CSV table of C-alpha atoms in Angstrom, one decimal:
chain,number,residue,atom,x,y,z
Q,1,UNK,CA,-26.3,-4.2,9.6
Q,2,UNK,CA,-26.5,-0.5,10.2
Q,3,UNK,CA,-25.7,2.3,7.6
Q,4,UNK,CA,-24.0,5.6,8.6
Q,5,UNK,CA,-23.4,9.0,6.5
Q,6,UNK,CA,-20.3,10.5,7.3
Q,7,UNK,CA,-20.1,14.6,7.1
Q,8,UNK,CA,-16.6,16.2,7.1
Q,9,UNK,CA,-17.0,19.1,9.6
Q,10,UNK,CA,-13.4,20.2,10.1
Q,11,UNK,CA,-9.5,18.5,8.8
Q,12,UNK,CA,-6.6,21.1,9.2
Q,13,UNK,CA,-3.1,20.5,10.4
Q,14,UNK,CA,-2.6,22.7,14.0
Q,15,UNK,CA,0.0,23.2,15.9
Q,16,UNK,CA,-0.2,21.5,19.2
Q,17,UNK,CA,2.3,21.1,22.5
Q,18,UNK,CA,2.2,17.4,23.0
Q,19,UNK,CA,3.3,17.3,27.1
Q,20,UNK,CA,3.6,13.3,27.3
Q,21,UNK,CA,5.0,11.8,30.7
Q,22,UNK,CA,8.7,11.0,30.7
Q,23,UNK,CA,8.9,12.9,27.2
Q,24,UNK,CA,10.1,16.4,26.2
Q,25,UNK,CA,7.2,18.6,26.0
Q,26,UNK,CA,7.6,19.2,21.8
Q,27,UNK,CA,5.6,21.1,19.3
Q,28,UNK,CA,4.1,18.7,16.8
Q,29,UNK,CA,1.9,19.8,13.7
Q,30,UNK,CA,-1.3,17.4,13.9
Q,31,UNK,CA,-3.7,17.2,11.6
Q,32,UNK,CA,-7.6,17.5,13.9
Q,33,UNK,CA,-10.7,16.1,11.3
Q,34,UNK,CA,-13.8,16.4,13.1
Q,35,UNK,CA,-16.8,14.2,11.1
Q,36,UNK,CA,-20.3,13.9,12.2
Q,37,UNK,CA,-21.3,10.0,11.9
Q,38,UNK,CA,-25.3,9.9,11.4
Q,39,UNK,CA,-26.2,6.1,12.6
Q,40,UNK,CA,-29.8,5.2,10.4
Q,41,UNK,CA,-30.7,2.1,11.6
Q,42,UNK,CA,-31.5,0.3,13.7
Q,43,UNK,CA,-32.2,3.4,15.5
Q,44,UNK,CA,-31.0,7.4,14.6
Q,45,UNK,CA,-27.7,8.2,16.4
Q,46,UNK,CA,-25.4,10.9,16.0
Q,47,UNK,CA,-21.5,10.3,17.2
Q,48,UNK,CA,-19.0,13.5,16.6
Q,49,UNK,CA,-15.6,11.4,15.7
Q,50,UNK,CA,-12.6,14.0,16.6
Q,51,UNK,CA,-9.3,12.2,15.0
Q,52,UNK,CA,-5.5,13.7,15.4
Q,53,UNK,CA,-3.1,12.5,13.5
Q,54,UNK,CA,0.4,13.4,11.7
Q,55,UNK,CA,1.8,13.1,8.8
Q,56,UNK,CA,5.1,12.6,10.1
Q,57,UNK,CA,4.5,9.7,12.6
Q,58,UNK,CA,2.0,7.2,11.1
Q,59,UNK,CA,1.5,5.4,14.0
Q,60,UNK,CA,0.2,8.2,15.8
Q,61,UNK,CA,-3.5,8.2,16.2
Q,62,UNK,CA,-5.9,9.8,18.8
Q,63,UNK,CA,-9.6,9.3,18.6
Q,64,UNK,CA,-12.5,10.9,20.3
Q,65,UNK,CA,-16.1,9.1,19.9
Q,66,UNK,CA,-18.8,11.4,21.0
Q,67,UNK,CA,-22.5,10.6,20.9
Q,68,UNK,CA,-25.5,12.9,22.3
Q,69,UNK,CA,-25.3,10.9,26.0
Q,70,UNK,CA,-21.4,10.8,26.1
Q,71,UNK,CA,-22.0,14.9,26.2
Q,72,UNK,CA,-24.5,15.3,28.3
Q,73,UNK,CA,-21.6,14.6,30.8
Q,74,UNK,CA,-19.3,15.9,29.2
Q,75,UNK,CA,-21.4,19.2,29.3
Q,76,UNK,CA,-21.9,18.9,32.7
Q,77,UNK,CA,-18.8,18.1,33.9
Q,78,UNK,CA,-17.2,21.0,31.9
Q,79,UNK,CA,-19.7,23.5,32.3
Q,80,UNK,CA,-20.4,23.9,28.6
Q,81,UNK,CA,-23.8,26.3,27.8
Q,82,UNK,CA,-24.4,24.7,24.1
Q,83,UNK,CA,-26.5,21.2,23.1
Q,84,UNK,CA,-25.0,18.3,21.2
Q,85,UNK,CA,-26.2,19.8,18.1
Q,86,UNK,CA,-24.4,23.2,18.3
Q,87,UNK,CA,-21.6,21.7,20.2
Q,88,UNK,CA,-19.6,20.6,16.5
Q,89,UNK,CA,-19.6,24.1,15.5
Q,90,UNK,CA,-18.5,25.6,18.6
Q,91,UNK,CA,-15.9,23.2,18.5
Q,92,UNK,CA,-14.8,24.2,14.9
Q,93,UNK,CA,-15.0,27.9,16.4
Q,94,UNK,CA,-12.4,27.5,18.6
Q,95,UNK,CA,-9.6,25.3,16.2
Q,96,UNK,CA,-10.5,28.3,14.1
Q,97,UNK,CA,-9.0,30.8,16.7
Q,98,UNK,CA,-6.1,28.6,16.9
Q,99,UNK,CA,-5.9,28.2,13.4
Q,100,UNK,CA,-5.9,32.1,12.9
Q,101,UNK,CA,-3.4,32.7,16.1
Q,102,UNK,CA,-0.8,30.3,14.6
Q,103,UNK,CA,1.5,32.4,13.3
Q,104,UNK,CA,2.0,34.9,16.1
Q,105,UNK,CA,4.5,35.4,18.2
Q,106,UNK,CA,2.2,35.3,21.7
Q,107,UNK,CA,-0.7,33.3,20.2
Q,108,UNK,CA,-4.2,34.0,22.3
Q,109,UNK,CA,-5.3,30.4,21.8
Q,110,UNK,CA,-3.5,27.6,21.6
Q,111,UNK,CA,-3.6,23.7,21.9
Q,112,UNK,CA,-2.2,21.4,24.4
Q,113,UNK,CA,-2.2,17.9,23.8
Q,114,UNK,CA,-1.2,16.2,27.8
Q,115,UNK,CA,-0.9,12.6,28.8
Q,116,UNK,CA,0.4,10.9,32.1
Q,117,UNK,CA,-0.1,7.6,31.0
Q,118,UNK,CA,-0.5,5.1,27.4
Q,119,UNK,CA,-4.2,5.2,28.0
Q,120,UNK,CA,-5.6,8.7,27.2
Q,121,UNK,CA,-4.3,12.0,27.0
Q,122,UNK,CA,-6.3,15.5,26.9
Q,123,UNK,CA,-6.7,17.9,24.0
Q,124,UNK,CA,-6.8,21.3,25.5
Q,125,UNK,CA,-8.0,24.2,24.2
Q,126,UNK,CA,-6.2,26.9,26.1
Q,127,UNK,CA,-6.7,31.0,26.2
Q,128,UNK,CA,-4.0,32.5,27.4
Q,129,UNK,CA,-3.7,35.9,28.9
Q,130,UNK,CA,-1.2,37.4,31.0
Q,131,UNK,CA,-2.9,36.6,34.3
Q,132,UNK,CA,-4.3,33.2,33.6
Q,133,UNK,CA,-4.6,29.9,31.4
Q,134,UNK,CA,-7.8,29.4,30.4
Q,135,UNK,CA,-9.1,26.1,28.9
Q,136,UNK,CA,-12.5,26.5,27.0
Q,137,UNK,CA,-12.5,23.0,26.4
Q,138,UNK,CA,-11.0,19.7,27.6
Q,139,UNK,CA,-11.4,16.6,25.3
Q,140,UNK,CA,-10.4,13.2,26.4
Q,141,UNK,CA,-9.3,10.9,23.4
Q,142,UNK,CA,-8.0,7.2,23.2
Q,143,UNK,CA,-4.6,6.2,21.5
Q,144,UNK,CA,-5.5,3.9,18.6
Q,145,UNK,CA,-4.8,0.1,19.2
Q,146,UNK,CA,-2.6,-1.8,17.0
Q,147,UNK,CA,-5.5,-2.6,15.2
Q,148,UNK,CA,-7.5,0.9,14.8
Q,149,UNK,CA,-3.9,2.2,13.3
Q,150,UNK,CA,-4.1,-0.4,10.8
Q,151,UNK,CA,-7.6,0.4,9.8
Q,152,UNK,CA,-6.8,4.4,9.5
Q,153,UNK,CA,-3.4,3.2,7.1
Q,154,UNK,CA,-5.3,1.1,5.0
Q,155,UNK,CA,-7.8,4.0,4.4
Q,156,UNK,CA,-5.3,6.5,4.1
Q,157,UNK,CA,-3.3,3.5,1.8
Q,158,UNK,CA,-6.8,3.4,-0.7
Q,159,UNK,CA,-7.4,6.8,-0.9
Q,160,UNK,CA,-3.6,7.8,-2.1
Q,161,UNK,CA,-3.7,5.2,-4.5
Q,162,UNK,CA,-6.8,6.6,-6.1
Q,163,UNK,CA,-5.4,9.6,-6.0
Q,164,UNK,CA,-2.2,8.3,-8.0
Q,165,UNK,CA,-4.3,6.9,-10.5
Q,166,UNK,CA,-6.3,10.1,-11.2
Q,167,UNK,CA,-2.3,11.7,-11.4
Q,168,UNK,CA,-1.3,9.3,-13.7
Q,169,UNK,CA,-4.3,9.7,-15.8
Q,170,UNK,CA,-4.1,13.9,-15.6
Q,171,UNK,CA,-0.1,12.9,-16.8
Q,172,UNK,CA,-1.0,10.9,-19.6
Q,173,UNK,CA,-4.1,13.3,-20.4
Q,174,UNK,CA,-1.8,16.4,-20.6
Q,175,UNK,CA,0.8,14.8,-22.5
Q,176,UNK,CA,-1.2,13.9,-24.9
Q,177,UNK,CA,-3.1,17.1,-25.5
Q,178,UNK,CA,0.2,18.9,-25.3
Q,179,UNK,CA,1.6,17.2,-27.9
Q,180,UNK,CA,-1.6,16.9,-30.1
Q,181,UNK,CA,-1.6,20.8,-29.9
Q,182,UNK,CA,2.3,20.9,-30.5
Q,183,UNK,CA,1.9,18.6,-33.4
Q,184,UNK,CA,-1.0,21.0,-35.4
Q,185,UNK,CA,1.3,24.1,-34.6
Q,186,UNK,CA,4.4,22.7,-36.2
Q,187,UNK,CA,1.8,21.7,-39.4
U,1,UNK,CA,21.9,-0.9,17.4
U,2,UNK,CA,22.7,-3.8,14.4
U,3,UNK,CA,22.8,-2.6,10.8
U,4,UNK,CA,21.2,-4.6,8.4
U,5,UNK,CA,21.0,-5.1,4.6
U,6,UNK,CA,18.2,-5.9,2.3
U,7,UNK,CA,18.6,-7.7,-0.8
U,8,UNK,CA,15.3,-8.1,-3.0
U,9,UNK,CA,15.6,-11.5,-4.4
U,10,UNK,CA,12.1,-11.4,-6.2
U,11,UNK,CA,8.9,-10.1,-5.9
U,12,UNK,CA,5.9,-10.9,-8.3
U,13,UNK,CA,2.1,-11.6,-8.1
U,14,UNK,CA,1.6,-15.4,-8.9
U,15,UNK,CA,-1.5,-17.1,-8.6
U,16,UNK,CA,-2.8,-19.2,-5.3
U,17,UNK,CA,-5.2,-21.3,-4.3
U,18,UNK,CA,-6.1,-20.4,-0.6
U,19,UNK,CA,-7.4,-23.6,1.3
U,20,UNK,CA,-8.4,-21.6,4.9
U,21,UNK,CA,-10.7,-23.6,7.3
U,22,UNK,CA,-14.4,-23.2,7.5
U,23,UNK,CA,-13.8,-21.2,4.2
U,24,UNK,CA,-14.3,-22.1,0.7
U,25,UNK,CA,-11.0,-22.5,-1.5
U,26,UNK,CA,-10.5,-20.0,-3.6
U,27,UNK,CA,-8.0,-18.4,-6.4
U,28,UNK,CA,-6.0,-15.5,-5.2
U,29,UNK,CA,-3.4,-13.3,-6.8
U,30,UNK,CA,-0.7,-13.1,-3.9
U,31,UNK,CA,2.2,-11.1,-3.9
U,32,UNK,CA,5.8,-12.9,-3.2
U,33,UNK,CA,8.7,-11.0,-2.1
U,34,UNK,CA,11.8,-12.6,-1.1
U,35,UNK,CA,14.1,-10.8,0.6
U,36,UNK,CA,17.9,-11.2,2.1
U,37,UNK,CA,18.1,-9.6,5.4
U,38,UNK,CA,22.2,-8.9,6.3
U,39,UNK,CA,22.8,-8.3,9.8
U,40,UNK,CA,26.6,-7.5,10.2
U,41,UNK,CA,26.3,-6.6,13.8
U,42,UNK,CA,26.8,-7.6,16.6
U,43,UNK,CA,27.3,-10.8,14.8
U,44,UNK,CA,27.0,-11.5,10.7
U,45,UNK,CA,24.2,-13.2,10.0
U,46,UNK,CA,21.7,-13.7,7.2
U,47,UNK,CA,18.0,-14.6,6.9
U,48,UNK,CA,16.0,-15.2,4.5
U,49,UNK,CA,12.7,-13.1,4.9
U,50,UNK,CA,9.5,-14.2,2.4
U,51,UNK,CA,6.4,-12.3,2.4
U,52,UNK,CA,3.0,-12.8,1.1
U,53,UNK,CA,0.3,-9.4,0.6
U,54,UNK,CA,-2.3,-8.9,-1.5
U,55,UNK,CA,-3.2,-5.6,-2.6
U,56,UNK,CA,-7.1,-5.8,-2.9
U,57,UNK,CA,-6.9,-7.2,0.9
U,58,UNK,CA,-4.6,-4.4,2.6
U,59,UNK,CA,-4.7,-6.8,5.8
U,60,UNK,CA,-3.5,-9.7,4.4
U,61,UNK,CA,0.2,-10.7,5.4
U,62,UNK,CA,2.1,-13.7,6.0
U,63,UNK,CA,6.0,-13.6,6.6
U,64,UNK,CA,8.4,-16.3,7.5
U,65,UNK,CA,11.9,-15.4,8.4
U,66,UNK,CA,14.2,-18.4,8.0
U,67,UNK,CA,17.9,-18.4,9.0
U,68,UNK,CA,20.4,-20.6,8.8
U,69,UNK,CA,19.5,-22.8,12.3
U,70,UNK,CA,16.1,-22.6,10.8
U,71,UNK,CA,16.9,-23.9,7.5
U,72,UNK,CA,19.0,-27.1,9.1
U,73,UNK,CA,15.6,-27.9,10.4
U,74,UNK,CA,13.8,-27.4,6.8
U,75,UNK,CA,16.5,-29.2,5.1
U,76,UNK,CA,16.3,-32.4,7.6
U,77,UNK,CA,12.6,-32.4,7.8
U,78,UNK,CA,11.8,-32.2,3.7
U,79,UNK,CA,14.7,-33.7,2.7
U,80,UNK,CA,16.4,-31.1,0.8
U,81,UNK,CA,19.4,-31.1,-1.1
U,82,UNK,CA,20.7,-28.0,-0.9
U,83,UNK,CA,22.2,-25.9,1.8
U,84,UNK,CA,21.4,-22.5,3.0
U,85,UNK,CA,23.3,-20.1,0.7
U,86,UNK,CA,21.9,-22.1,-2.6
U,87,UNK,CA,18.3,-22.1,-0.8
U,88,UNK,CA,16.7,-18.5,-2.0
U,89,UNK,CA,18.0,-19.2,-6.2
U,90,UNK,CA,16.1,-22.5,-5.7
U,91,UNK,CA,13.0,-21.2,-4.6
U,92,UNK,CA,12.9,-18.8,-7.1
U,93,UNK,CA,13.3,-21.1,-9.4
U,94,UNK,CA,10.5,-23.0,-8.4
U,95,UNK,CA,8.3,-19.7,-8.1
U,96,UNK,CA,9.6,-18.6,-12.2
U,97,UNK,CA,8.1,-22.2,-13.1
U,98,UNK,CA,4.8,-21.1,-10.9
U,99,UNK,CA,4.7,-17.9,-13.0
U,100,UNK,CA,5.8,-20.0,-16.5
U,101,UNK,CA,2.5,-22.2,-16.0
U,102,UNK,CA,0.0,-19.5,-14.6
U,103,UNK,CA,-1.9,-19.0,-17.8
U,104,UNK,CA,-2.1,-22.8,-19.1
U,105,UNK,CA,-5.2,-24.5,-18.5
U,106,UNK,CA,-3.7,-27.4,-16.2
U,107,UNK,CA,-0.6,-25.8,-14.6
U,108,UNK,CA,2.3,-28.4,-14.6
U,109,UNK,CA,3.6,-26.0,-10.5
U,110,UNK,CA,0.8,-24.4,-8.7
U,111,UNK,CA,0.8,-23.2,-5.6
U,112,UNK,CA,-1.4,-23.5,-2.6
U,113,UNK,CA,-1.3,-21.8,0.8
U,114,UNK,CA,-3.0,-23.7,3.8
U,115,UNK,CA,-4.1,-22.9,7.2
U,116,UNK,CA,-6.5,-24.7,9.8
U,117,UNK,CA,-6.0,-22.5,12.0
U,118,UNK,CA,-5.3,-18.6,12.4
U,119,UNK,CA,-1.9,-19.1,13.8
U,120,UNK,CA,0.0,-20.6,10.9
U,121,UNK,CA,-0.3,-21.4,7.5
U,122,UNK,CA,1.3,-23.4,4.7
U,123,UNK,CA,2.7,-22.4,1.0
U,124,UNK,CA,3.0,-25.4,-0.8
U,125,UNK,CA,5.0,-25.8,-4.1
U,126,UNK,CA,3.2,-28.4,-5.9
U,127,UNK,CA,3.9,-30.3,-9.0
U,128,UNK,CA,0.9,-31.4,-11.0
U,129,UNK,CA,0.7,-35.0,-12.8
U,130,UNK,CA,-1.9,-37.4,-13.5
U,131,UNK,CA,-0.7,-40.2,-11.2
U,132,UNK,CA,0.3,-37.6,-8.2
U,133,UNK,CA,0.5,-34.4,-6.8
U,134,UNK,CA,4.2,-33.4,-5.6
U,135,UNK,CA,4.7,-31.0,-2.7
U,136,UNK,CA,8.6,-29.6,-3.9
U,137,UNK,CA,8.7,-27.1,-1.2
U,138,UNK,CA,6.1,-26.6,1.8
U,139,UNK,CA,7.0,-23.1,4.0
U,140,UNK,CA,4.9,-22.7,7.2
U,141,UNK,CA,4.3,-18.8,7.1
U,142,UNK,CA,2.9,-16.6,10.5
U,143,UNK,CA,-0.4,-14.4,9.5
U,144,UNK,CA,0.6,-10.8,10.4
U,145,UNK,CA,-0.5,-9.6,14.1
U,146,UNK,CA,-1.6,-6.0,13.8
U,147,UNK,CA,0.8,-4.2,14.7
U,148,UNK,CA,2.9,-6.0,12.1
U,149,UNK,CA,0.3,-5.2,9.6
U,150,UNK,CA,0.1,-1.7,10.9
U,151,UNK,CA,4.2,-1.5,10.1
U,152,UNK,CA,4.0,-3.2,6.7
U,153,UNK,CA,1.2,-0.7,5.7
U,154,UNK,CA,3.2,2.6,7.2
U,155,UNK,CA,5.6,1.5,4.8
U,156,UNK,CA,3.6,1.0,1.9
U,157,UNK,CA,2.3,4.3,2.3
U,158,UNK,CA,5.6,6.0,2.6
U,159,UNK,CA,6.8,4.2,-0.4
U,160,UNK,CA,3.6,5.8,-2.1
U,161,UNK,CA,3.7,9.0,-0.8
U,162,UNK,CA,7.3,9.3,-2.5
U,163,UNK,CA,6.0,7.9,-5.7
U,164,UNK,CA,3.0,10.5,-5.6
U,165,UNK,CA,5.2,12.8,-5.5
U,166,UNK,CA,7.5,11.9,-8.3
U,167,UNK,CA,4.8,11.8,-10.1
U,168,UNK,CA,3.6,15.4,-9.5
U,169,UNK,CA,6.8,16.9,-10.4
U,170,UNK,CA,6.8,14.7,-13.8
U,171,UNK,CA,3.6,16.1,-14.3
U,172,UNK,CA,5.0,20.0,-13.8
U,173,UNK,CA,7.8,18.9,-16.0
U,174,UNK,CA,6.2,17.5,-18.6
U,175,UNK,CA,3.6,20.2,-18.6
U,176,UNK,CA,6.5,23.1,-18.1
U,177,UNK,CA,8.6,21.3,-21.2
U,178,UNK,CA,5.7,20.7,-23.8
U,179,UNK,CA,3.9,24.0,-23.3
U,180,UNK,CA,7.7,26.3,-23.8
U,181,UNK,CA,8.3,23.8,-26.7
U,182,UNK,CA,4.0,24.7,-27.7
U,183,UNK,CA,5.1,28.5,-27.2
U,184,UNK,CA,8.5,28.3,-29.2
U,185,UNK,CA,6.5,26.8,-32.1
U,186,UNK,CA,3.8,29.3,-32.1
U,187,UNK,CA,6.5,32.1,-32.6
């Protein structure tokens, strides 16, 4: 059995253009968690796990696995100038400019999201400028199987029913200190 | 497109003694829902849908949808009395006698589910005496594939997501209501 840390780099909804084949090209709001995944034992690994999802279609899922070999290609296939280790950041960098350019009417960076086929599909980071499309960045990531979907629901299932517990507790809490107080100030 | 309508007929946890190959029995608190599925078109028909889940094991899930042609075969095969429309009340029955008997030391109706395989497994209605165990009702039920798992758990989570927020606002009420009432008081 290995053990793994999991360290939440990045989780913000963005607004992407989802281009699928045979499908409207449509903006969708995703939500993009990047987590670093440090592997112990039986030997140290790193993977950079990039997940898009949205609210508003559970069964949507994309997932990117990334470990240090996995980008050395990537890094030389893209022409990328940074190591594995400063490669999350950079990463963050850019969802950041998209994050900031979101609201504008001609936004400098934005995010494409293309498929051709039910196998993979690209996430784009694009620069646009008058004369050109630039993409700083080209990530390929897999649609989650049947079976990853129903891993990422029952997390997302566990961690909303803790958090209606703690609700209920904060309702009961605050009731009764409310009406503690109430009941002293009508004394 | 067919429209359909859902009747809930019952749904409670009840005690179950899971008999799985290559596994040791144990005692498991399922959930039972029984549902009436009304499909008006293209043609009316009616089917009985029962579901098992169990909410400390998010991926548990066996369903069985039984409609009338299905039920001629039940009826033949375990030599039952009653006919389709009478069918669901029945069960019930036998389940409210399951739930009557849960706490007493011997239990006079237990119930087991059974599987020797991973394709299919049994819930037996049994009647405990000292000379013989009774099987009242046996129901082969199908172990959820993932992507029916994956649909049961979206909706799950939706249901959640709605009580969650219910919640919230009772919580901005109460707090809203108790704290002017705190403040009239004080004046």
């Amino acid at each position: 059995m290995g053990s793994s840390a999991v360290e939440k780099l990045f989780s913000r909804p963005l607004p992407v253009t989802a281009k699928f084949a045979e499908r409207e090209e449509r903006k969708q709001t995703v939500l993009i968690t990047l987590e670093m995944h440090s592997i112990t034992s039986p030997i140290h690994t790193k993977e950079l796990v990039v997940r898009l999802t949205d609210e508003t279609d559970l069964f949507f899922l994309y997932t990117l696995r990334l470990n240090e070999e996995d980008f050395q290609s990537l890094k030389a296939q893209q022409g990328l100038l940074v190591d594995f280790s400063a490669f999350p950041q950079r990463f963050v960098d850019l969802l950041e400019l998209c994050l900031q350019e979101q609201h504008k009417e001609s936004p400098k960076f934005i995010l494409h999201l293309v498929s051709s086929d039910k196998t993979c599909a690209s996430l784009n980071v694009i620069e646009t400028n008058p004369f050109k499309h630039l993409t700083h960045l080209s990530l390929r990531l897999v649609p989650g199987a049947d079976s990853d979907v129903k891993k990422y629901l029952a997390d997302c299932l566990k961690l909303l029913k803790d958090q209606y517990t703690s609700l209920q507790t904060k309702l009961e809490t605050t009731e009764a200190e409310l009406k503690q107080r109430l009941h002293q100030t009508q004394q």
